[in-house]
XYZ file of C-alpha atoms in Angstrom:
511
model
C -27.889 -22.036 -5.579
C -30.150 -21.567 -2.519
C -28.482 -18.336 -1.394
C -29.288 -16.388 -4.799
C -32.244 -14.235 -4.456
C -32.812 -12.405 -7.506
C -35.266 -9.628 -6.990
C -37.773 -11.180 -9.546
C -38.136 -14.082 -7.338
C -39.229 -12.125 -4.417
C -41.968 -10.180 -6.393
C -45.425 -11.755 -7.040
C -46.147 -12.822 -10.666
C -49.466 -11.051 -10.610
C -48.781 -7.520 -9.655
C -50.359 -4.041 -10.234
C -48.614 -1.025 -11.204
C -48.273 0.346 -7.710
C -46.264 -2.782 -6.632
C -44.188 -2.481 -9.782
C -43.297 0.946 -8.842
C -42.497 -0.154 -5.276
C -40.252 -2.840 -6.614
C -38.413 -0.482 -8.833
C -38.013 2.134 -6.034
C -36.767 -0.801 -3.781
C -34.147 -1.701 -6.508
C -32.932 1.889 -6.973
C -32.585 2.331 -3.228
C -30.791 -0.862 -3.010
C -28.415 0.195 -5.859
C -27.740 3.587 -4.338
C -27.057 2.237 -0.798
C -24.751 -0.476 -2.501
C -22.727 2.068 -4.100
C -22.505 4.453 -1.152
C -21.242 1.597 0.952
C -18.618 0.847 -1.911
C -17.419 4.460 -1.583
C -17.143 4.192 1.934
C -14.705 1.339 1.231
C -12.860 3.529 -1.398
C -12.306 6.031 1.372
C -11.161 3.457 3.601
C -8.551 2.244 1.231
C -7.616 5.994 0.781
C -6.951 6.576 4.462
C -5.039 3.267 4.726
C -2.627 4.597 2.059
C -2.383 7.985 3.641
C -1.525 6.332 7.058
C 1.497 4.605 5.330
C 2.774 7.484 3.119
C 2.327 10.322 5.228
C 5.345 9.463 7.325
C 7.504 7.455 5.005
C 9.579 10.206 3.473
C 10.396 11.642 7.161
C 10.602 8.344 8.850
C 14.351 8.133 8.410
C 15.238 11.609 9.527
C 12.694 11.332 12.526
C 14.479 8.161 13.502
C 17.779 9.755 13.265
C 16.614 12.634 15.455
C 14.859 10.816 18.193
C 17.704 8.145 18.469
C 21.129 8.491 17.206
C 22.058 5.007 17.579
C 19.511 3.984 14.616
C 20.958 3.108 11.187
C 19.938 2.301 7.818
C 19.511 -1.187 8.822
C 17.121 -0.490 11.874
C 15.223 1.856 9.151
C 14.593 -1.354 7.098
C 12.994 -2.908 10.297
C 10.879 0.197 11.087
C 9.350 0.159 7.544
C 8.853 -3.615 7.648
C 7.070 -3.484 10.944
C 3.966 -1.584 9.386
C 3.661 -4.507 6.952
C 4.382 -7.155 9.506
C 1.771 -5.888 11.438
C -0.755 -5.789 8.322
C 0.407 -9.210 7.441
C -0.688 -10.676 10.821
C -3.991 -8.838 10.917
C -5.190 -9.143 7.374
C -6.138 -12.953 7.706
C -7.817 -12.176 11.168
C -9.824 -9.332 9.897
C -10.656 -11.105 6.777
C -12.013 -14.146 8.584
C -13.931 -12.052 11.051
C -15.597 -10.292 7.894
C -16.841 -13.702 6.628
C -18.821 -14.334 9.774
C -19.781 -10.993 11.157
C -20.924 -7.727 9.736
C -17.828 -5.985 8.248
C -18.461 -2.833 10.273
C -17.174 -4.737 13.489
C -13.659 -5.382 12.136
C -13.471 -2.103 10.365
C -14.342 -0.097 13.317
C -11.931 -2.239 15.534
C -8.997 -1.776 13.035
C -9.539 1.898 12.540
C -9.329 2.490 16.465
C -6.145 0.563 16.644
C -4.790 2.594 13.666
C -5.450 6.028 15.164
C -4.296 5.061 18.628
C -0.983 3.963 17.016
C -0.632 7.300 15.192
C -0.794 8.910 18.581
C 1.829 6.421 19.879
C 4.030 7.326 17.014
C 3.865 11.143 17.565
C 4.854 10.455 21.255
C 7.846 8.099 20.383
C 10.313 10.909 21.138
C 9.254 11.202 24.740
C 10.765 8.244 26.450
C 14.411 8.899 27.634
C 15.747 5.516 26.210
C 15.007 3.169 23.253
C 13.034 5.646 21.276
C 13.823 3.728 18.176
C 12.052 0.663 19.498
C 8.894 2.860 20.463
C 8.926 4.034 16.868
C 9.242 0.578 15.605
C 6.185 -0.597 17.875
C 3.996 2.293 16.791
C 4.434 1.507 13.083
C 3.597 -2.228 13.774
C 0.407 -1.308 15.275
C -0.398 1.317 12.662
C 0.112 -1.582 10.070
C -2.073 -4.053 12.298
C -4.773 -1.602 11.908
C -4.263 -1.372 8.233
C -5.212 -5.091 7.968
C -8.944 -3.753 7.167
C -7.768 -3.474 3.469
C -8.561 -7.142 3.246
C -12.146 -6.459 4.366
C -12.386 -3.579 2.083
C -11.185 -5.435 -0.949
C -13.485 -8.447 -0.173
C -16.508 -6.280 0.431
C -16.195 -4.547 -2.907
C -15.531 -7.889 -4.683
C -18.675 -9.298 -3.232
C -20.770 -6.235 -3.958
C -20.033 -5.790 -7.683
C -20.903 -7.864 -10.755
C -18.276 -9.199 -13.138
C -18.652 -6.412 -15.324
C -18.211 -3.941 -12.679
C -15.323 -5.522 -10.926
C -12.529 -4.178 -12.787
C -13.600 -0.771 -12.741
C -14.506 -0.807 -8.928
C -11.019 -2.436 -8.294
C -9.328 0.292 -10.254
C -11.245 2.921 -8.325
C -10.111 1.425 -5.227
C -6.628 1.438 -6.265
C -7.023 4.924 -7.393
C -8.072 5.962 -4.027
C -5.186 4.230 -2.787
C -3.069 6.183 -5.045
C -4.791 9.397 -3.979
C -3.756 8.735 -0.554
C -0.380 7.746 -1.868
C -0.278 11.221 -3.357
C -1.738 13.297 -0.501
C 0.333 11.656 2.267
C 3.605 12.638 0.893
C 2.382 16.053 -0.272
C 0.843 16.661 3.318
C 4.318 15.480 4.741
C 6.175 17.970 2.324
C 3.701 21.051 3.216
C 4.063 20.164 7.041
C 7.891 20.196 6.716
C 7.739 23.987 6.757
C 6.842 23.768 10.477
C 10.464 22.589 10.998
C 12.266 20.206 13.083
C 11.566 22.202 16.198
C 8.090 23.249 15.711
C 6.029 24.320 18.840
C 5.609 22.568 22.080
C 2.097 22.110 23.519
C 2.870 21.912 27.272
C -0.535 20.780 28.501
C -0.256 17.382 26.739
C 3.510 17.443 26.434
C 3.597 17.413 22.848
C 6.181 18.480 20.402
C 4.230 19.569 17.138
C 6.770 19.576 14.542
C 7.309 18.265 10.836
C 7.550 14.617 12.073
C 4.676 14.437 14.457
C 2.060 16.518 12.930
C 1.358 14.073 9.795
C 0.728 11.230 12.363
C -1.879 13.356 14.219
C -3.375 14.470 11.078
C -3.910 10.743 10.148
C -5.427 10.418 13.534
C -8.157 12.880 12.615
C -8.976 11.087 9.346
C -9.405 8.083 11.265
C -12.103 9.467 13.421
C -13.828 10.661 10.065
C -13.555 6.994 8.628
C -15.231 5.676 11.799
C -18.240 8.088 11.495
C -18.811 6.958 7.763
C -18.413 3.154 8.626
C -20.864 3.297 11.382
C -23.552 5.761 9.737
C -23.330 4.833 6.021
C -21.877 1.164 5.249
C -24.454 -1.347 4.590
C -24.169 -5.096 3.809
C -24.506 -5.806 0.172
C -23.851 -8.845 -1.969
C -24.615 -9.578 -5.599
C -23.761 -12.411 -8.032
C -21.557 -12.212 -11.189
C -24.364 -10.798 -13.142
C -25.284 -8.073 -10.470
C -28.330 -9.606 -9.027
C -28.820 -9.183 -5.281
C -28.119 -12.207 -3.177
C -28.647 -12.638 0.648
C -25.735 -11.690 2.847
C -23.545 -14.634 3.776
C -20.936 -13.135 5.762
C -22.323 -13.499 9.163
C -25.320 -16.210 8.986
C -23.988 -19.658 9.139
C -26.918 -21.508 7.754
C -26.548 -19.988 4.626
C -22.766 -21.035 4.243
C -23.234 -24.609 4.988
C -24.876 -25.593 1.567
C -22.293 -23.695 -0.486
C -18.892 -23.408 1.340
C -17.606 -26.939 0.678
C -18.826 -26.749 -3.085
C -17.069 -23.771 -3.850
C -14.075 -24.543 -1.977
C -13.534 -27.565 -4.350
C -14.227 -25.728 -7.677
C -11.841 -22.636 -6.949
C -8.521 -23.192 -9.109
C -5.988 -23.363 -6.265
C -3.078 -23.350 -8.587
C -4.306 -19.904 -9.956
C -4.836 -18.659 -6.337
C -1.597 -19.596 -5.212
C 0.189 -18.288 -8.251
C -1.759 -15.012 -7.876
C -0.290 -14.755 -4.396
C 3.117 -15.373 -5.571
C 2.987 -12.655 -8.284
C 1.459 -10.174 -5.912
C 4.267 -10.887 -3.387
C 6.682 -9.886 -6.096
C 4.879 -6.914 -7.323
C 4.652 -5.605 -3.689
C 8.170 -6.463 -2.920
C 9.796 -4.702 -5.787
C 7.790 -1.430 -4.989
C 8.382 -1.668 -1.375
C 12.148 -1.825 -2.153
C 11.926 1.656 -4.283
C 9.966 3.359 -1.574
C 12.290 2.263 1.137
C 15.385 3.181 -0.395
C 14.188 6.580 -1.907
C 15.406 8.630 0.986
C 18.782 7.005 1.784
C 19.605 6.701 -1.917
C 18.968 10.299 -2.635
C 20.806 11.469 0.548
C 23.865 9.413 -0.426
C 23.892 10.244 -4.329
C 22.593 13.656 -4.293
C 23.990 14.952 -0.959
C 20.458 16.195 0.225
C 20.000 17.184 3.867
C 17.272 15.361 6.055
C 14.818 18.279 5.252
C 15.626 18.236 1.561
C 15.216 14.493 1.370
C 11.690 14.945 2.974
C 10.715 17.765 0.764
C 12.075 16.419 -2.553
C 11.060 12.849 -2.283
C 7.599 13.983 -1.117
C 7.235 16.079 -4.300
C 8.469 12.943 -6.425
C 6.348 10.446 -4.675
C 3.356 12.945 -5.112
C 4.089 13.131 -8.718
C 4.179 9.375 -8.961
C 0.778 9.250 -7.209
C -0.817 11.832 -9.773
C 0.754 9.443 -12.621
C -0.816 6.361 -11.010
C -4.296 7.810 -11.158
C -3.817 8.428 -14.974
C -2.616 4.896 -15.261
C -5.832 3.451 -13.519
C -7.987 5.586 -15.945
C -6.223 3.926 -18.786
C -6.361 0.454 -17.163
C -10.032 0.625 -16.945
C -10.413 1.487 -20.662
C -7.749 -0.851 -21.782
C -8.771 -3.894 -19.724
C -12.055 -3.823 -21.849
C -10.169 -4.063 -25.113
C -7.022 -6.356 -24.350
C -8.129 -7.995 -21.047
C -6.639 -7.993 -17.669
C -3.779 -10.559 -18.077
C -1.770 -8.635 -20.946
C -1.789 -5.556 -18.761
C -0.238 -7.256 -15.950
C 2.477 -8.591 -18.065
C 3.111 -5.143 -19.612
C 3.074 -3.638 -16.119
C 5.933 -6.158 -15.059
C 7.949 -5.290 -18.242
C 7.737 -1.651 -17.349
C 8.922 -2.096 -13.877
C 11.888 -4.132 -15.191
C 12.892 -1.101 -17.354
C 12.555 1.197 -14.297
C 14.912 -0.876 -12.101
C 17.337 -1.433 -15.056
C 17.691 2.324 -15.649
C 18.417 2.940 -11.913
C 21.602 0.637 -12.047
C 24.792 2.946 -11.712
C 26.890 3.821 -14.749
C 29.394 6.410 -15.729
C 32.781 7.374 -14.018
C 31.618 9.847 -11.647
C 31.369 9.034 -7.860
C 29.122 10.229 -5.039
C 30.349 12.880 -2.465
C 31.709 11.234 0.680
C 30.594 12.603 4.103
C 33.324 14.858 5.499
C 35.598 14.556 2.498
C 35.908 18.392 2.411
C 37.325 18.241 5.895
C 40.958 17.565 4.903
C 42.716 19.212 7.762
C 42.392 20.620 11.252
C 43.416 24.104 10.384
C 42.096 27.028 12.529
C 40.113 28.175 9.533
C 38.506 24.876 9.056
C 37.631 24.553 12.906
C 36.263 28.225 12.923
C 34.046 27.326 9.856
C 32.733 24.109 11.710
C 31.934 26.153 14.793
C 30.042 28.926 12.790
C 28.113 26.311 10.922
C 27.309 24.467 14.123
C 26.280 27.752 15.849
C 23.680 28.182 12.992
C 22.396 24.632 13.598
C 23.234 23.922 9.696
C 26.123 21.645 10.434
C 24.717 18.399 8.914
C 26.935 15.764 7.276
C 25.663 15.175 3.609
C 26.593 12.742 1.102
C 27.561 8.986 1.129
C 28.774 7.788 4.636
C 32.332 6.677 4.530
C 31.368 3.545 6.442
C 29.577 2.154 3.368
C 32.726 1.202 1.522
C 30.972 0.794 -1.711
C 30.725 4.645 -1.926
C 34.335 4.871 -2.887
C 34.059 2.523 -6.188
C 30.514 2.512 -7.158
C 29.556 5.292 -9.734
C 27.032 7.716 -8.677
C 23.436 7.390 -9.780
C 22.332 10.728 -11.627
C 19.188 12.668 -10.618
C 17.860 12.081 -14.161
C 18.288 8.297 -13.744
C 16.366 8.585 -10.440
C 13.433 10.319 -11.898
C 13.154 8.442 -14.945
C 13.171 5.193 -12.920
C 10.414 6.652 -10.690
C 8.233 7.592 -13.788
C 8.407 3.990 -15.017
C 7.810 2.369 -11.846
C 4.822 4.762 -11.390
C 3.390 3.445 -14.492
C 4.216 -0.346 -14.097
C 3.254 -0.587 -10.305
C -0.200 0.490 -10.366
C -1.089 -1.500 -13.544
C 0.267 -4.551 -11.803
C -1.470 -3.814 -8.524
C -5.149 -3.279 -9.914
C -4.800 -6.178 -12.240
C -3.516 -8.561 -9.521
C -6.495 -7.765 -7.297
C -8.991 -7.852 -10.191
C -7.793 -11.242 -11.509
C -7.819 -12.742 -7.954
C -11.308 -11.649 -7.086
C -12.584 -13.014 -10.356
C -10.745 -16.378 -9.997
C -12.416 -16.795 -6.507
C -16.143 -16.426 -7.797
C -18.927 -16.261 -5.452
C -17.359 -17.581 -2.416
C -17.125 -15.057 0.532
C -13.691 -13.655 -0.134
C -12.698 -12.361 3.208
C -10.142 -14.926 4.134
C -8.794 -15.181 0.619
C -8.507 -11.409 0.369
C -6.846 -11.563 3.671
C -4.301 -14.034 2.543
C -3.493 -11.687 -0.677
C -3.157 -8.757 1.526
C -0.786 -10.802 3.680
C 1.222 -11.790 0.777
C 1.714 -8.128 -0.145
C 2.385 -7.229 3.689
C 4.949 -10.077 3.803
C 6.782 -8.576 0.789
C 6.660 -5.232 2.386
C 8.097 -6.642 5.531
C 10.877 -8.535 3.798
C 11.657 -6.006 1.105
C 12.851 -3.126 3.518
C 15.126 -5.523 5.495
C 16.399 -6.988 2.227
C 17.224 -3.664 0.529
C 18.637 -2.133 3.743
C 21.026 -4.913 4.182
C 22.184 -5.333 0.541
C 22.239 -1.624 -0.030
C 24.265 -0.769 3.039
C 26.742 -3.819 2.536
C 26.836 -3.944 -1.361
C 25.613 -0.803 -2.922
C 22.925 -0.090 -5.448
C 24.526 -2.106 -8.310
C 23.794 -5.200 -6.423
C 20.535 -4.327 -4.852
C 18.733 -3.171 -8.225
C 20.463 -6.090 -10.212
C 18.782 -8.523 -7.849
C 15.538 -6.699 -8.306
C 15.762 -6.961 -12.001
C 16.234 -10.855 -11.582
C 13.175 -11.033 -9.492
C 10.975 -9.287 -11.997
C 12.084 -11.742 -14.635
C 10.964 -14.529 -12.411
C 7.641 -12.903 -12.204
C 7.266 -12.593 -15.899
C 8.273 -16.312 -16.452
C 5.779 -17.377 -13.730
C 2.972 -15.241 -15.237
C 3.692 -16.550 -18.632
C 3.562 -20.374 -17.413
C 0.121 -19.985 -15.651
C -1.265 -17.413 -18.078
C -4.057 -19.798 -19.248
C -5.365 -20.414 -15.637
C -5.768 -16.963 -14.659
C -9.682 -16.787 -15.594
C -12.639 -15.791 -14.007
C -14.545 -18.475 -12.016
C -17.804 -18.444 -14.045
C -15.589 -18.637 -17.233
C -13.763 -21.608 -16.038
C -17.081 -23.330 -15.350
C -18.728 -22.392 -18.691
C -21.332 -19.860 -17.100
C -19.834 -16.734 -18.844
C -17.943 -16.312 -22.068
C -14.740 -14.469 -21.432
């Protein structure tokens, strides 16, 4: 095709040693610049993950603190708002990156993201409707995180077929590192306490809820500098040969866009989007329900829930990095598709273990206050004076608490370990297979739709699980998730033979 420009084609056939050295130096510089730019995309993915997870374990207690009218159902909407914003933004930023230098949508999205984090830190300030301000701030943070589609499409276009799995695994590892660091930073900042300090000059309450968002804002400024100063446009074909950038020059696209559009396996593309939706849905269920479930089942306080869940999620993140390392090696031996299938099977086991069994029941809030005796009233007054009076256990409004067995801490941790193995394997394999299916076509829009699929799942999942969990309890919620994972396994098995690389499908490369 006309847009391919191997470096040999641009070098004279008759050349002296000096020109050969110059050509080699240019190739080396191009290689170094390409990987510097890819690493900027790694960092962007890292910060996108940090922006989501740095507040996820404190979101529920922060919501309760600034607006006591908020309930678990509204928490579902707040968590979903991030993903809804990302779902709307991903195709927009992806389309933008297909026609213009990627630096433009990246800088714009990061500015939106850091502004929204500042908004989140001040959500307590209005006198009414604080929960809606929190909702809007998370939606805007998510809108800024739509740049994930740009980052993924850049890496897909800047790597050869052999480099792709490793690069996508590295991106997911950076995402996992953000997944680790976010809750770890939140857990560390929890020692500031709920009161913290007040910065009167800017009317800011710096506490364990607002400090993480402000830290994410500082990371955003660093990201902008890297994008502006380091990022350069690079595109290579499936064999790693440099081709002319086609993301912002329309004359190069005219010859090839329709041709490649017709040759992409649209069934594989659609099925990949559905599978990715399911993978993101089931993980979003777990991360949404972690705080309410642990507070209900283990009678943790708000501060304990933030700290302990932060530690658990941090450990899952470290586990995920190990999984990414294993995936990079294992994919060369067994291929991408078997790893995706194995990841789904492990996730199924994780949620199956989380189903409640046994004959012990969770502690009900206020169950220990059986009478209005003077001693009881004095105890309550003393506890309140020490600011330690906080109801713990399963709320009596949730009627299932009275007849559903408690989930043991060992079940919870075992489930987290299994999900921490299955989810990262499914995540990286989904992106890798998808980018290979698309081939040489500019992938901004397609990656935007895949990111939108995942964001749509993260929008629906918190609402789903908050409703089902609140009304019916964990047995129904996790049984439905197990059924959904089985659907994903059946779908993957049925289209297994079509999930192959573009160049393999057209006979250019042997799988």
